[in-house]
Short mmCIF file of C-alpha atoms in Angstrom, two decimals:
data_model
loop_
_atom_site.label_atom_id
_atom_site.label_comp_id
_atom_site.label_asym_id
_atom_site.label_seq_id
_atom_site.Cartn_x
_atom_site.Cartn_y
_atom_site.Cartn_z
CA MET A 1 -3.02 111.68 24.15
CA PHE A 2 -3.79 110.71 20.55
CA ASP A 3 -5.11 114.21 19.77
CA LYS A 4 -1.98 115.69 21.33
CA LEU A 5 0.19 113.56 19.06
CA ARG A 6 -1.78 114.59 15.98
CA SER A 7 -1.66 118.28 16.89
CA TYR A 8 2.12 118.15 16.82
CA PHE A 9 1.88 117.87 13.01
CA GLN A 10 -0.84 120.46 12.46
CA THR A 11 0.27 123.43 10.33
CA ASP A 12 -1.18 126.29 8.30
CA GLU A 13 1.44 125.84 5.59
CA GLU A 14 0.48 125.13 1.99
CA LEU A 15 1.70 121.86 0.59
CA PRO A 16 4.30 122.55 -2.17
CA PRO A 17 3.08 121.46 -5.66
CA GLU A 18 5.90 118.93 -6.05
CA GLN A 19 4.75 117.24 -2.85
CA GLU A 20 1.10 117.08 -3.92
CA GLU A 21 1.91 114.47 -6.57
CA ARG A 22 3.86 112.47 -4.01
CA ILE A 23 0.86 112.49 -1.66
CA LYS A 24 -1.52 111.42 -4.45
CA LYS A 25 0.68 108.42 -5.18
CA LEU A 26 0.81 107.60 -1.49
CA GLU A 27 -2.99 107.71 -1.25
CA GLY A 28 -3.09 105.15 -4.07
CA ILE A 29 -0.70 102.90 -2.15
CA ILE A 30 -2.60 103.26 1.12
CA GLY A 31 -6.02 102.93 -0.49
CA ASN A 32 -7.39 105.79 1.58
CA SER A 33 -7.63 109.58 1.56
CA ILE A 34 -5.05 111.40 3.64
CA ASP A 35 -6.17 114.05 6.12
CA ASN A 36 -2.81 115.59 7.06
CA PRO A 37 -0.25 115.27 4.26
CA PHE A 38 2.54 116.83 6.32
CA ILE A 39 2.70 113.76 8.56
CA TYR A 40 3.44 111.62 5.50
CA ILE A 41 6.00 114.05 4.12
CA ARG A 42 7.89 113.61 7.36
CA ALA A 43 7.46 109.83 7.12
CA LEU A 44 9.19 109.94 3.72
CA ARG A 45 11.99 112.30 4.76
CA HIS A 46 15.38 110.62 5.17
CA ARG A 47 17.73 112.19 7.71
CA SER A 48 20.07 113.20 4.86
CA THR A 49 17.61 115.99 3.97
CA LEU A 50 18.21 117.72 7.29
CA ALA A 51 21.45 119.24 6.03
CA ASP A 52 19.74 120.78 2.98
CA GLU A 53 16.92 122.63 4.67
CA LYS A 54 16.27 124.33 7.99
CA TYR A 55 15.02 121.16 9.62
CA SER A 56 15.67 120.11 13.20
CA SER A 57 17.07 116.72 14.14
CA ILE A 58 13.54 115.39 14.76
CA ASP A 59 12.18 116.29 11.32
CA SER A 60 13.19 113.04 9.58
CA TYR A 61 11.12 109.84 9.60
CA GLU A 62 12.88 108.39 12.65
CA ARG A 63 10.32 109.36 15.32
CA LEU A 64 7.48 108.04 13.16
CA GLU A 65 9.49 104.87 12.58
CA PHE A 66 9.72 104.42 16.36
CA LEU A 67 5.94 104.78 16.69
CA GLY A 68 5.22 102.61 13.65
CA ASP A 69 7.37 99.80 15.03
CA ALA A 70 5.14 99.52 18.11
CA VAL A 71 1.88 99.84 16.15
CA LEU A 72 3.02 97.24 13.61
CA ASP A 73 3.92 94.76 16.35
CA LEU A 74 0.40 95.00 17.79
CA ILE A 75 -1.35 94.66 14.43
CA VAL A 76 0.76 91.67 13.36
CA THR A 77 0.19 90.06 16.76
CA GLU A 78 -3.59 90.39 16.29
CA ILE A 79 -3.38 88.95 12.76
CA ILE A 80 -1.47 85.80 13.71
CA PHE A 81 -3.40 85.37 16.98
CA ASP A 82 -6.58 85.10 14.89
CA LEU A 83 -5.04 83.02 12.09
CA PHE A 84 -3.45 80.39 14.35
CA PRO A 85 -5.87 79.82 17.27
CA ASN A 86 -4.35 76.46 18.20
CA GLU A 87 -0.67 77.47 18.30
CA ASN A 88 1.24 78.31 21.47
CA GLU A 89 3.05 81.51 22.46
CA GLY A 90 6.44 80.21 21.29
CA PHE A 91 5.17 79.56 17.76
CA LEU A 92 3.42 82.95 17.59
CA THR A 93 6.53 84.77 18.82
CA LYS A 94 8.72 83.17 16.15
CA LEU A 95 6.14 83.82 13.44
CA ARG A 96 5.75 87.47 14.42
CA ALA A 97 9.53 87.91 14.36
CA LYS A 98 9.57 86.65 10.77
CA LEU A 99 6.79 89.02 9.71
CA VAL A 100 8.32 92.17 11.20
CA LYS A 101 12.03 91.53 10.66
CA GLY A 102 13.96 94.05 8.61
CA ASP A 103 14.18 92.04 5.40
CA THR A 104 10.43 91.39 5.40
CA LEU A 105 9.54 95.04 6.02
CA ALA A 106 11.97 96.06 3.27
CA MET A 107 10.17 93.65 0.93
CA TYR A 108 6.84 95.30 1.76
CA ALA A 109 8.33 98.73 1.00
CA GLU A 110 9.83 97.50 -2.29
CA LYS A 111 6.54 95.94 -3.40
CA LEU A 112 4.72 99.19 -2.61
CA LYS A 113 7.47 101.21 -4.37
CA LEU A 114 7.92 103.47 -1.36
CA ASN A 115 11.55 103.94 -2.37
CA ASN A 116 10.35 106.02 -5.34
CA LEU A 117 8.65 108.46 -2.95
CA MET A 118 11.45 108.89 -0.43
CA LEU A 119 12.90 112.36 0.14
CA LEU A 120 16.71 112.30 0.09
CA GLY A 121 19.35 114.93 0.70
CA LYS A 122 21.22 116.31 -2.32
CA ARG A 123 24.55 114.91 -1.18
CA VAL A 124 23.39 111.30 -1.08
CA ARG A 125 21.22 111.11 -4.19
CA GLY A 126 22.44 108.51 -6.63
CA GLN A 127 24.20 106.50 -3.92
CA GLY A 128 21.53 103.80 -3.72
CA ILE A 129 20.32 104.69 -0.23
CA GLU A 130 16.73 104.18 -1.36
CA GLU A 131 17.61 100.54 -2.13
CA SER A 132 19.04 99.83 1.34
CA LYS A 133 17.02 97.16 3.16
CA SER A 134 17.59 98.91 6.46
CA VAL A 135 16.31 102.23 5.10
CA LEU A 136 13.34 100.58 3.37
CA SER A 137 12.42 98.76 6.57
CA ASP A 138 12.51 102.04 8.50
CA LEU A 139 10.45 103.73 5.78
CA PHE A 140 7.66 101.16 6.02
CA GLU A 141 7.51 101.51 9.80
CA ALA A 142 7.41 105.31 9.47
CA LEU A 143 4.48 105.03 7.05
CA VAL A 144 2.61 102.85 9.55
CA GLY A 145 3.31 105.44 12.25
CA ALA A 146 2.06 108.25 10.01
CA LEU A 147 -1.12 106.34 9.14
CA TYR A 148 -1.81 105.69 12.80
CA LEU A 149 -1.43 109.38 13.70
CA ASP A 150 -3.43 110.63 10.73
CA LEU A 151 -6.29 108.16 10.41
CA GLY A 152 -6.23 106.07 13.58
CA TYR A 153 -5.84 102.41 14.44
CA GLU A 154 -8.53 100.74 12.31
CA PRO A 155 -7.45 102.16 8.89
CA THR A 156 -3.82 101.40 9.81
CA SER A 157 -4.71 97.83 10.71
CA LYS A 158 -6.68 97.46 7.45
CA PHE A 159 -3.66 98.66 5.44
CA VAL A 160 -1.20 96.34 7.19
CA ARG A 161 -3.55 93.37 6.83
CA LYS A 162 -3.90 94.09 3.10
CA VAL A 163 -0.11 94.23 2.67
CA ILE A 164 0.43 90.98 4.56
CA GLU A 165 -2.39 89.24 2.69
CA GLN A 166 -0.85 90.29 -0.64
CA TYR A 167 2.80 89.58 -0.01
CA VAL A 168 3.12 86.91 2.71
CA ASP A 169 3.05 83.18 2.05
CA PHE A 170 2.17 81.82 5.51
CA ASP A 171 2.61 78.18 4.46
CA GLN A 172 6.16 78.87 3.31
CA ILE A 173 7.03 80.84 6.46
CA VAL A 174 5.54 78.29 8.86
CA ASN A 175 7.47 75.49 7.13
CA THR A 176 10.76 77.28 7.80
CA LEU A 177 10.14 78.31 11.43
CA ASP A 178 12.10 75.38 12.87
CA ASN A 179 13.93 74.41 9.70
CA TYR A 180 17.42 75.61 10.60
CA LYS A 181 18.86 74.66 7.22
CA SER A 182 16.32 76.91 5.50
CA LEU A 183 16.97 79.69 8.01
CA LEU A 184 20.72 79.41 7.50
CA LEU A 185 20.27 79.51 3.72
CA GLU A 186 18.06 82.60 4.12
CA PHE A 187 20.70 84.26 6.29
CA ALA A 188 23.53 83.45 3.87
CA GLN A 189 21.58 84.84 0.90
CA ALA A 190 20.68 88.01 2.81
CA GLU A 191 24.36 88.52 3.68
CA GLN A 192 25.40 87.73 0.08
CA MET A 193 27.39 84.67 1.17
CA LYS A 194 27.83 81.46 -0.79
CA ILE A 195 25.22 78.75 -0.24
CA PRO A 196 25.89 76.60 2.88
CA THR A 197 27.16 73.07 2.25
CA TYR A 198 27.20 70.05 4.57
CA THR A 199 29.82 67.32 4.91
CA VAL A 200 29.56 64.13 6.95
CA VAL A 201 32.66 64.04 9.17
CA SER A 202 31.90 60.99 11.33
CA GLU A 203 29.73 57.89 11.62
CA GLU A 204 29.77 55.99 14.91
CA GLY A 205 27.89 53.02 16.30
CA PRO A 206 26.32 49.87 14.83
CA GLY A 207 24.26 50.01 11.66
CA HIS A 208 20.94 50.05 13.51
CA ASP A 209 21.99 52.78 15.94
CA LYS A 210 24.41 55.11 14.20
CA THR A 211 25.30 58.65 15.21
CA PHE A 212 26.30 60.99 12.41
CA GLY A 213 28.54 64.02 12.66
CA VAL A 214 28.10 66.77 10.08
CA GLU A 215 30.06 69.97 9.51
CA VAL A 216 28.47 72.97 7.82
CA TYR A 217 30.41 75.38 5.63
CA VAL A 218 29.13 78.91 5.07
CA ASP A 219 30.83 81.03 2.43
CA GLU A 220 33.18 78.03 1.98
CA LYS A 221 34.38 78.28 5.60
CA PRO A 222 33.74 75.62 8.29
CA ILE A 223 31.42 77.13 10.88
CA ALA A 224 29.91 74.45 13.12
CA GLN A 225 29.35 70.74 13.64
CA GLY A 226 26.24 68.86 14.67
CA GLU A 227 25.36 65.28 15.64
CA GLY A 228 22.21 63.27 15.14
CA LYS A 229 20.74 59.83 14.62
CA SER A 230 20.37 60.61 10.91
CA LYS A 231 22.27 62.79 8.48
CA LYS A 232 19.31 65.15 8.24
CA GLU A 233 19.11 65.52 12.00
CA ALA A 234 22.86 66.20 12.20
CA GLU A 235 22.61 68.79 9.42
CA GLN A 236 19.80 70.60 11.24
CA GLU A 237 21.86 70.68 14.44
CA ALA A 238 24.92 71.98 12.57
CA ALA A 239 22.79 74.68 10.94
CA ARG A 240 21.28 75.66 14.31
CA LYS A 241 24.73 76.08 15.83
CA ALA A 242 25.96 78.01 12.79
CA LEU A 243 23.07 80.47 13.03
CA LYS A 244 23.84 81.03 16.71
CA MET A 245 27.47 81.76 15.89
CA LEU A 246 26.84 83.98 12.86
CA LYS A 247 24.01 86.16 14.18
#
């Protein structure tokens, strides 16, 4: 099956000179020699190029992105399974989701400067598509898919592990896994909203057993309320509800 997948990209064509430089730069990023450059050219080809050349609808990076998504999930699962031997499935699931979410993959692509290598159609050049987090996320997954097809699982795993080791702060991520205030702040910043603020709207019960009510505002609009035995607890509950409503 793997050989069949690879053969799909085999060709007798010569690589155009302008693409040779692109492939050299990509080899530097990957840290490995490339066997079949045409796989990577497709991994870098945005669908906007299809209108410029005689390409079919499957000649952009989207199929490789689909493959890379699955390969990346497995590699990241192996990494965190080894790194956190005493954590349960729920913790690992949440951590994996953080490591493979769109914003994180886009960050990997930005750090690797993959946006400088992307192939764009003439009509969309200069429109900032190469800065889009969604596009950058797809681009990184397509590169992983291309690596897997060209060099196999082990070199792909080595590359992904190197990227994660360089650019991921596990302590920081683990500290925010169940910190809903941090997650809400992250969400607001990603959506270019104003920083969430919290207001105590009620205090009930005797001094030794109070219940606090807190309302959270996102982008200066009231979104949700939470209750707790402390202000911090109520804020976390309000943030949790807000995330559920906004996502």
